[in-house]
Amino acid sequence: MNALDSKCGIARSLGVLSDSWSFLLLREAFFGKRTFAQFRDSLGIASDVLSTRLNTLVEHGVLENGPYQEQGQRTRDAYELTLAGNELKLVLVAMQQWGDANVPGGSGVSMRPVTGVGQGRVRAAFVDSNGENVPQEDVDFVRLNDADAERASEAN
């Protein structure tokens, strides 16, 4: 079964964001990288792998591409995060928090999520329907059958 055909949102997400390069490309896009060369140079990724990953992210609406041209150069594609791509910011912040807390640090690029205005640090958190923070130990996963899933999506 194709992950994109799954009822599970986690499986469908992994169908699009299927490898570590996808997440690193998103990180670089959040850092302001826009062009093939910028992504390649910042990540040291092979051109064929980069082309495949960018095409997949565009195909699934995470990035969109449009033309740009530097003076004296041919027209090339620039990549911008879509609304769906920007929504992945929360996922990257959660991954960063988990990595900082559970995986010993090494060298290389790091990120710190901050507010745009005051540069205050922010974090990902569980929030209930009333806007209150919920401790992670109070959050459970429940398995839904088709009828339950349909009712849950109608309630949202």
PDB file of C-alpha atoms in Angstrom:
ATOM      1  CA  MET A   1       0.000   0.000   0.000  1.00  0.00           C
ATOM      2  CA  ASN A   2       1.233   3.478  -0.884  1.00  0.00           C
ATOM      3  CA  ALA A   3       1.751   5.668   2.208  1.00  0.00           C
ATOM      4  CA  LEU A   4      -0.074   8.521   0.458  1.00  0.00           C
ATOM      5  CA  ASP A   5      -3.220   6.356   0.263  1.00  0.00           C
ATOM      6  CA  SER A   6      -3.253   5.603   3.994  1.00  0.00           C
ATOM      7  CA  LYS A   7      -5.965   6.856   6.338  1.00  0.00           C
ATOM      8  CA  CYS A   8      -3.214   7.665   8.845  1.00  0.00           C
ATOM      9  CA  GLY A   9      -1.958  11.255   8.665  1.00  0.00           C
ATOM     10  CA  ILE A  10       1.449  10.189   9.979  1.00  0.00           C
ATOM     11  CA  ALA A  11       1.851   7.654   7.167  1.00  0.00           C
ATOM     12  CA  ARG A  12       0.711  10.192   4.538  1.00  0.00           C
ATOM     13  CA  SER A  13       3.145  12.779   5.933  1.00  0.00           C
ATOM     14  CA  LEU A  14       5.967  10.261   5.662  1.00  0.00           C
ATOM     15  CA  GLY A  15       4.904   9.587   2.093  1.00  0.00           C
ATOM     16  CA  VAL A  16       5.833  13.184   1.312  1.00  0.00           C
ATOM     17  CA  LEU A  17       8.637  13.792   3.833  1.00  0.00           C
ATOM     18  CA  SER A  18      10.264  10.435   3.299  1.00  0.00           C
ATOM     19  CA  ASP A  19      13.872  11.128   4.212  1.00  0.00           C
ATOM     20  CA  SER A  20      16.160  13.360   6.232  1.00  0.00           C
ATOM     21  CA  TRP A  21      16.969  15.537   3.191  1.00  0.00           C
ATOM     22  CA  SER A  22      13.361  16.731   3.089  1.00  0.00           C
ATOM     23  CA  PHE A  23      13.574  18.044   6.639  1.00  0.00           C
ATOM     24  CA  LEU A  24      16.977  19.627   6.041  1.00  0.00           C
ATOM     25  CA  LEU A  25      15.661  21.326   2.889  1.00  0.00           C
ATOM     26  CA  LEU A  26      12.783  22.711   4.937  1.00  0.00           C
ATOM     27  CA  ARG A  27      15.202  23.966   7.581  1.00  0.00           C
ATOM     28  CA  GLU A  28      17.236  25.743   4.926  1.00  0.00           C
ATOM     29  CA  ALA A  29      14.074  27.227   3.386  1.00  0.00           C
ATOM     30  CA  PHE A  30      13.168  28.614   6.825  1.00  0.00           C
ATOM     31  CA  PHE A  31      16.702  30.093   6.934  1.00  0.00           C
ATOM     32  CA  GLY A  32      15.892  31.893   3.655  1.00  0.00           C
ATOM     33  CA  LYS A  33      17.497  29.657   1.052  1.00  0.00           C
ATOM     34  CA  ARG A  34      15.569  29.819  -2.232  1.00  0.00           C
ATOM     35  CA  THR A  35      17.660  28.491  -5.103  1.00  0.00           C
ATOM     36  CA  PHE A  36      18.968  25.118  -6.150  1.00  0.00           C
ATOM     37  CA  ALA A  37      22.556  26.336  -5.747  1.00  0.00           C
ATOM     38  CA  GLN A  38      21.878  27.750  -2.273  1.00  0.00           C
ATOM     39  CA  PHE A  39      20.341  24.456  -1.115  1.00  0.00           C
ATOM     40  CA  ARG A  40      23.150  22.413  -2.699  1.00  0.00           C
ATOM     41  CA  ASP A  41      25.912  24.566  -1.262  1.00  0.00           C
ATOM     42  CA  SER A  42      24.458  24.782   2.253  1.00  0.00           C
ATOM     43  CA  LEU A  43      23.740  21.051   2.545  1.00  0.00           C
ATOM     44  CA  GLY A  44      26.456  19.484   0.394  1.00  0.00           C
ATOM     45  CA  ILE A  45      23.734  17.335  -1.192  1.00  0.00           C
ATOM     46  CA  ALA A  46      24.240  15.609  -4.548  1.00  0.00           C
ATOM     47  CA  SER A  47      22.486  17.447  -7.379  1.00  0.00           C
ATOM     48  CA  ASP A  48      20.421  14.440  -8.461  1.00  0.00           C
ATOM     49  CA  VAL A  49      19.174  13.823  -4.904  1.00  0.00           C
ATOM     50  CA  LEU A  50      18.417  17.524  -4.454  1.00  0.00           C
ATOM     51  CA  SER A  51      16.494  17.688  -7.722  1.00  0.00           C
ATOM     52  CA  THR A  52      14.400  14.651  -6.771  1.00  0.00           C
ATOM     53  CA  ARG A  53      13.622  15.977  -3.261  1.00  0.00           C
ATOM     54  CA  LEU A  54      12.742  19.476  -4.503  1.00  0.00           C
ATOM     55  CA  ASN A  55      10.460  18.024  -7.192  1.00  0.00           C
ATOM     56  CA  THR A  56       8.693  15.856  -4.604  1.00  0.00           C
ATOM     57  CA  LEU A  57       8.186  18.792  -2.230  1.00  0.00           C
ATOM     58  CA  VAL A  58       6.797  20.893  -5.093  1.00  0.00           C
ATOM     59  CA  GLU A  59       4.561  18.034  -6.310  1.00  0.00           C
ATOM     60  CA  HIS A  60       3.005  17.707  -2.850  1.00  0.00           C
ATOM     61  CA  GLY A  61       2.527  21.425  -2.279  1.00  0.00           C
ATOM     62  CA  VAL A  62       5.206  21.963   0.384  1.00  0.00           C
ATOM     63  CA  LEU A  63       7.246  24.240  -1.888  1.00  0.00           C
ATOM     64  CA  GLU A  64       6.320  26.116  -5.031  1.00  0.00           C
ATOM     65  CA  ASN A  65       8.723  27.111  -7.705  1.00  0.00           C
ATOM     66  CA  GLY A  66       8.837  30.160  -9.886  1.00  0.00           C
ATOM     67  CA  PRO A  67      11.336  31.772 -12.189  1.00  0.00           C
ATOM     68  CA  TYR A  68      14.168  34.025 -11.109  1.00  0.00           C
ATOM     69  CA  GLN A  69      17.065  35.393 -13.090  1.00  0.00           C
ATOM     70  CA  GLU A  70      20.333  36.907 -11.988  1.00  0.00           C
ATOM     71  CA  GLN A  71      21.699  39.552 -14.315  1.00  0.00           C
ATOM     72  CA  GLY A  72      23.514  37.957 -17.222  1.00  0.00           C
ATOM     73  CA  GLN A  73      22.332  34.457 -16.292  1.00  0.00           C
ATOM     74  CA  ARG A  74      19.633  32.187 -17.662  1.00  0.00           C
ATOM     75  CA  THR A  75      16.253  31.912 -15.947  1.00  0.00           C
ATOM     76  CA  ARG A  76      16.164  29.322 -13.161  1.00  0.00           C
ATOM     77  CA  ASP A  77      13.721  28.141 -10.512  1.00  0.00           C
ATOM     78  CA  ALA A  78      13.446  29.657  -7.060  1.00  0.00           C
ATOM     79  CA  TYR A  79      11.611  27.756  -4.343  1.00  0.00           C
ATOM     80  CA  GLU A  80       9.248  29.275  -1.788  1.00  0.00           C
ATOM     81  CA  LEU A  81       7.459  27.648   1.115  1.00  0.00           C
ATOM     82  CA  THR A  82       3.713  27.320   0.609  1.00  0.00           C
ATOM     83  CA  LEU A  83       1.162  27.616   3.396  1.00  0.00           C
ATOM     84  CA  ALA A  84       1.470  23.840   3.871  1.00  0.00           C
ATOM     85  CA  GLY A  85       5.251  24.154   3.952  1.00  0.00           C
ATOM     86  CA  ASN A  86       5.084  26.924   6.547  1.00  0.00           C
ATOM     87  CA  GLU A  87       2.859  24.727   8.714  1.00  0.00           C
ATOM     88  CA  LEU A  88       5.790  22.323   8.983  1.00  0.00           C
ATOM     89  CA  LYS A  89       7.623  24.924  11.082  1.00  0.00           C
ATOM     90  CA  LEU A  90       5.938  23.428  14.159  1.00  0.00           C
ATOM     91  CA  VAL A  91       7.181  19.952  13.205  1.00  0.00           C
ATOM     92  CA  LEU A  92      10.763  21.190  12.814  1.00  0.00           C
ATOM     93  CA  VAL A  93      10.634  23.032  16.137  1.00  0.00           C
ATOM     94  CA  ALA A  94       9.344  19.871  17.837  1.00  0.00           C
ATOM     95  CA  MET A  95      12.134  17.826  16.194  1.00  0.00           C
ATOM     96  CA  GLN A  96      14.708  20.396  17.284  1.00  0.00           C
ATOM     97  CA  GLN A  97      13.431  20.316  20.878  1.00  0.00           C
ATOM     98  CA  TRP A  98      13.512  16.538  20.953  1.00  0.00           C
ATOM     99  CA  GLY A  99      17.005  16.400  19.436  1.00  0.00           C
ATOM    100  CA  ASP A 100      18.363  18.978  21.884  1.00  0.00           C
ATOM    101  CA  ALA A 101      16.892  17.061  24.828  1.00  0.00           C
ATOM    102  CA  ASN A 102      17.656  13.495  23.755  1.00  0.00           C
ATOM    103  CA  VAL A 103      20.529  13.336  21.265  1.00  0.00           C
ATOM    104  CA  PRO A 104      24.027  14.558  22.182  1.00  0.00           C
ATOM    105  CA  GLY A 105      25.068  17.611  20.147  1.00  0.00           C
ATOM    106  CA  GLY A 106      27.651  17.598  17.437  1.00  0.00           C
ATOM    107  CA  SER A 107      28.981  20.171  15.019  1.00  0.00           C
ATOM    108  CA  GLY A 108      27.347  21.916  12.088  1.00  0.00           C
ATOM    109  CA  VAL A 109      24.228  23.974  11.557  1.00  0.00           C
ATOM    110  CA  SER A 110      21.795  24.450  14.405  1.00  0.00           C
ATOM    111  CA  MET A 111      18.637  26.481  14.791  1.00  0.00           C
ATOM    112  CA  ARG A 112      16.867  28.328  17.547  1.00  0.00           C
ATOM    113  CA  PRO A 113      13.178  29.147  17.131  1.00  0.00           C
ATOM    114  CA  VAL A 114      12.498  32.730  18.210  1.00  0.00           C
ATOM    115  CA  THR A 115       9.695  35.275  17.873  1.00  0.00           C
ATOM    116  CA  GLY A 116      10.078  37.666  14.979  1.00  0.00           C
ATOM    117  CA  VAL A 117       9.513  40.723  17.137  1.00  0.00           C
ATOM    118  CA  GLY A 118      11.447  40.319  20.366  1.00  0.00           C
ATOM    119  CA  GLN A 119      13.643  37.389  19.384  1.00  0.00           C
ATOM    120  CA  GLY A 120      12.322  35.563  22.461  1.00  0.00           C
ATOM    121  CA  ARG A 121      12.707  31.798  22.376  1.00  0.00           C
ATOM    122  CA  VAL A 122       9.617  29.733  21.510  1.00  0.00           C
ATOM    123  CA  ARG A 123       8.813  26.039  21.826  1.00  0.00           C
ATOM    124  CA  ALA A 124       6.317  23.561  20.435  1.00  0.00           C
ATOM    125  CA  ALA A 125       3.656  22.442  22.898  1.00  0.00           C
ATOM    126  CA  PHE A 126       0.370  20.586  23.163  1.00  0.00           C
ATOM    127  CA  VAL A 127      -2.565  22.968  23.516  1.00  0.00           C
ATOM    128  CA  ASP A 128      -6.173  21.961  24.181  1.00  0.00           C
ATOM    129  CA  SER A 129      -9.290  23.424  22.558  1.00  0.00           C
ATOM    130  CA  ASN A 130      -9.379  26.145  25.234  1.00  0.00           C
ATOM    131  CA  GLY A 131      -5.846  27.300  24.432  1.00  0.00           C
ATOM    132  CA  GLU A 132      -4.363  25.802  27.601  1.00  0.00           C
ATOM    133  CA  ASN A 133      -1.016  23.965  27.586  1.00  0.00           C
ATOM    134  CA  VAL A 134      -1.340  20.230  28.195  1.00  0.00           C
ATOM    135  CA  PRO A 135       1.592  18.249  29.644  1.00  0.00           C
ATOM    136  CA  GLN A 136       2.810  15.615  27.184  1.00  0.00           C
ATOM    137  CA  GLU A 137       2.210  12.844  29.719  1.00  0.00           C
ATOM    138  CA  ASP A 138      -1.501  13.767  29.609  1.00  0.00           C
ATOM    139  CA  VAL A 139      -1.714  13.265  25.825  1.00  0.00           C
ATOM    140  CA  ASP A 140      -2.668   9.828  24.494  1.00  0.00           C
ATOM    141  CA  PHE A 141      -3.211   8.444  21.011  1.00  0.00           C
ATOM    142  CA  VAL A 142      -6.426   6.587  20.230  1.00  0.00           C
ATOM    143  CA  ARG A 143      -7.059   4.408  17.224  1.00  0.00           C
ATOM    144  CA  LEU A 144     -10.092   5.462  15.154  1.00  0.00           C
ATOM    145  CA  ASN A 145     -12.132   3.288  12.841  1.00  0.00           C
ATOM    146  CA  ASP A 146     -13.503   4.857   9.632  1.00  0.00           C
ATOM    147  CA  ALA A 147     -16.740   6.095  11.226  1.00  0.00           C
ATOM    148  CA  ASP A 148     -14.885   7.602  14.222  1.00  0.00           C
ATOM    149  CA  ALA A 149     -12.376   9.307  11.925  1.00  0.00           C
ATOM    150  CA  GLU A 150     -15.163  10.802   9.807  1.00  0.00           C
ATOM    151  CA  ARG A 151     -16.953  12.165  12.899  1.00  0.00           C
ATOM    152  CA  ALA A 152     -13.676  13.577  14.242  1.00  0.00           C
ATOM    153  CA  SER A 153     -12.913  15.384  10.981  1.00  0.00           C
ATOM    154  CA  GLU A 154     -16.445  16.835  10.872  1.00  0.00           C
ATOM    155  CA  ALA A 155     -16.016  18.133  14.441  1.00  0.00           C
ATOM    156  CA  ASN A 156     -12.831  20.011  13.428  1.00  0.00           C
TER     157      ASN A 156
END
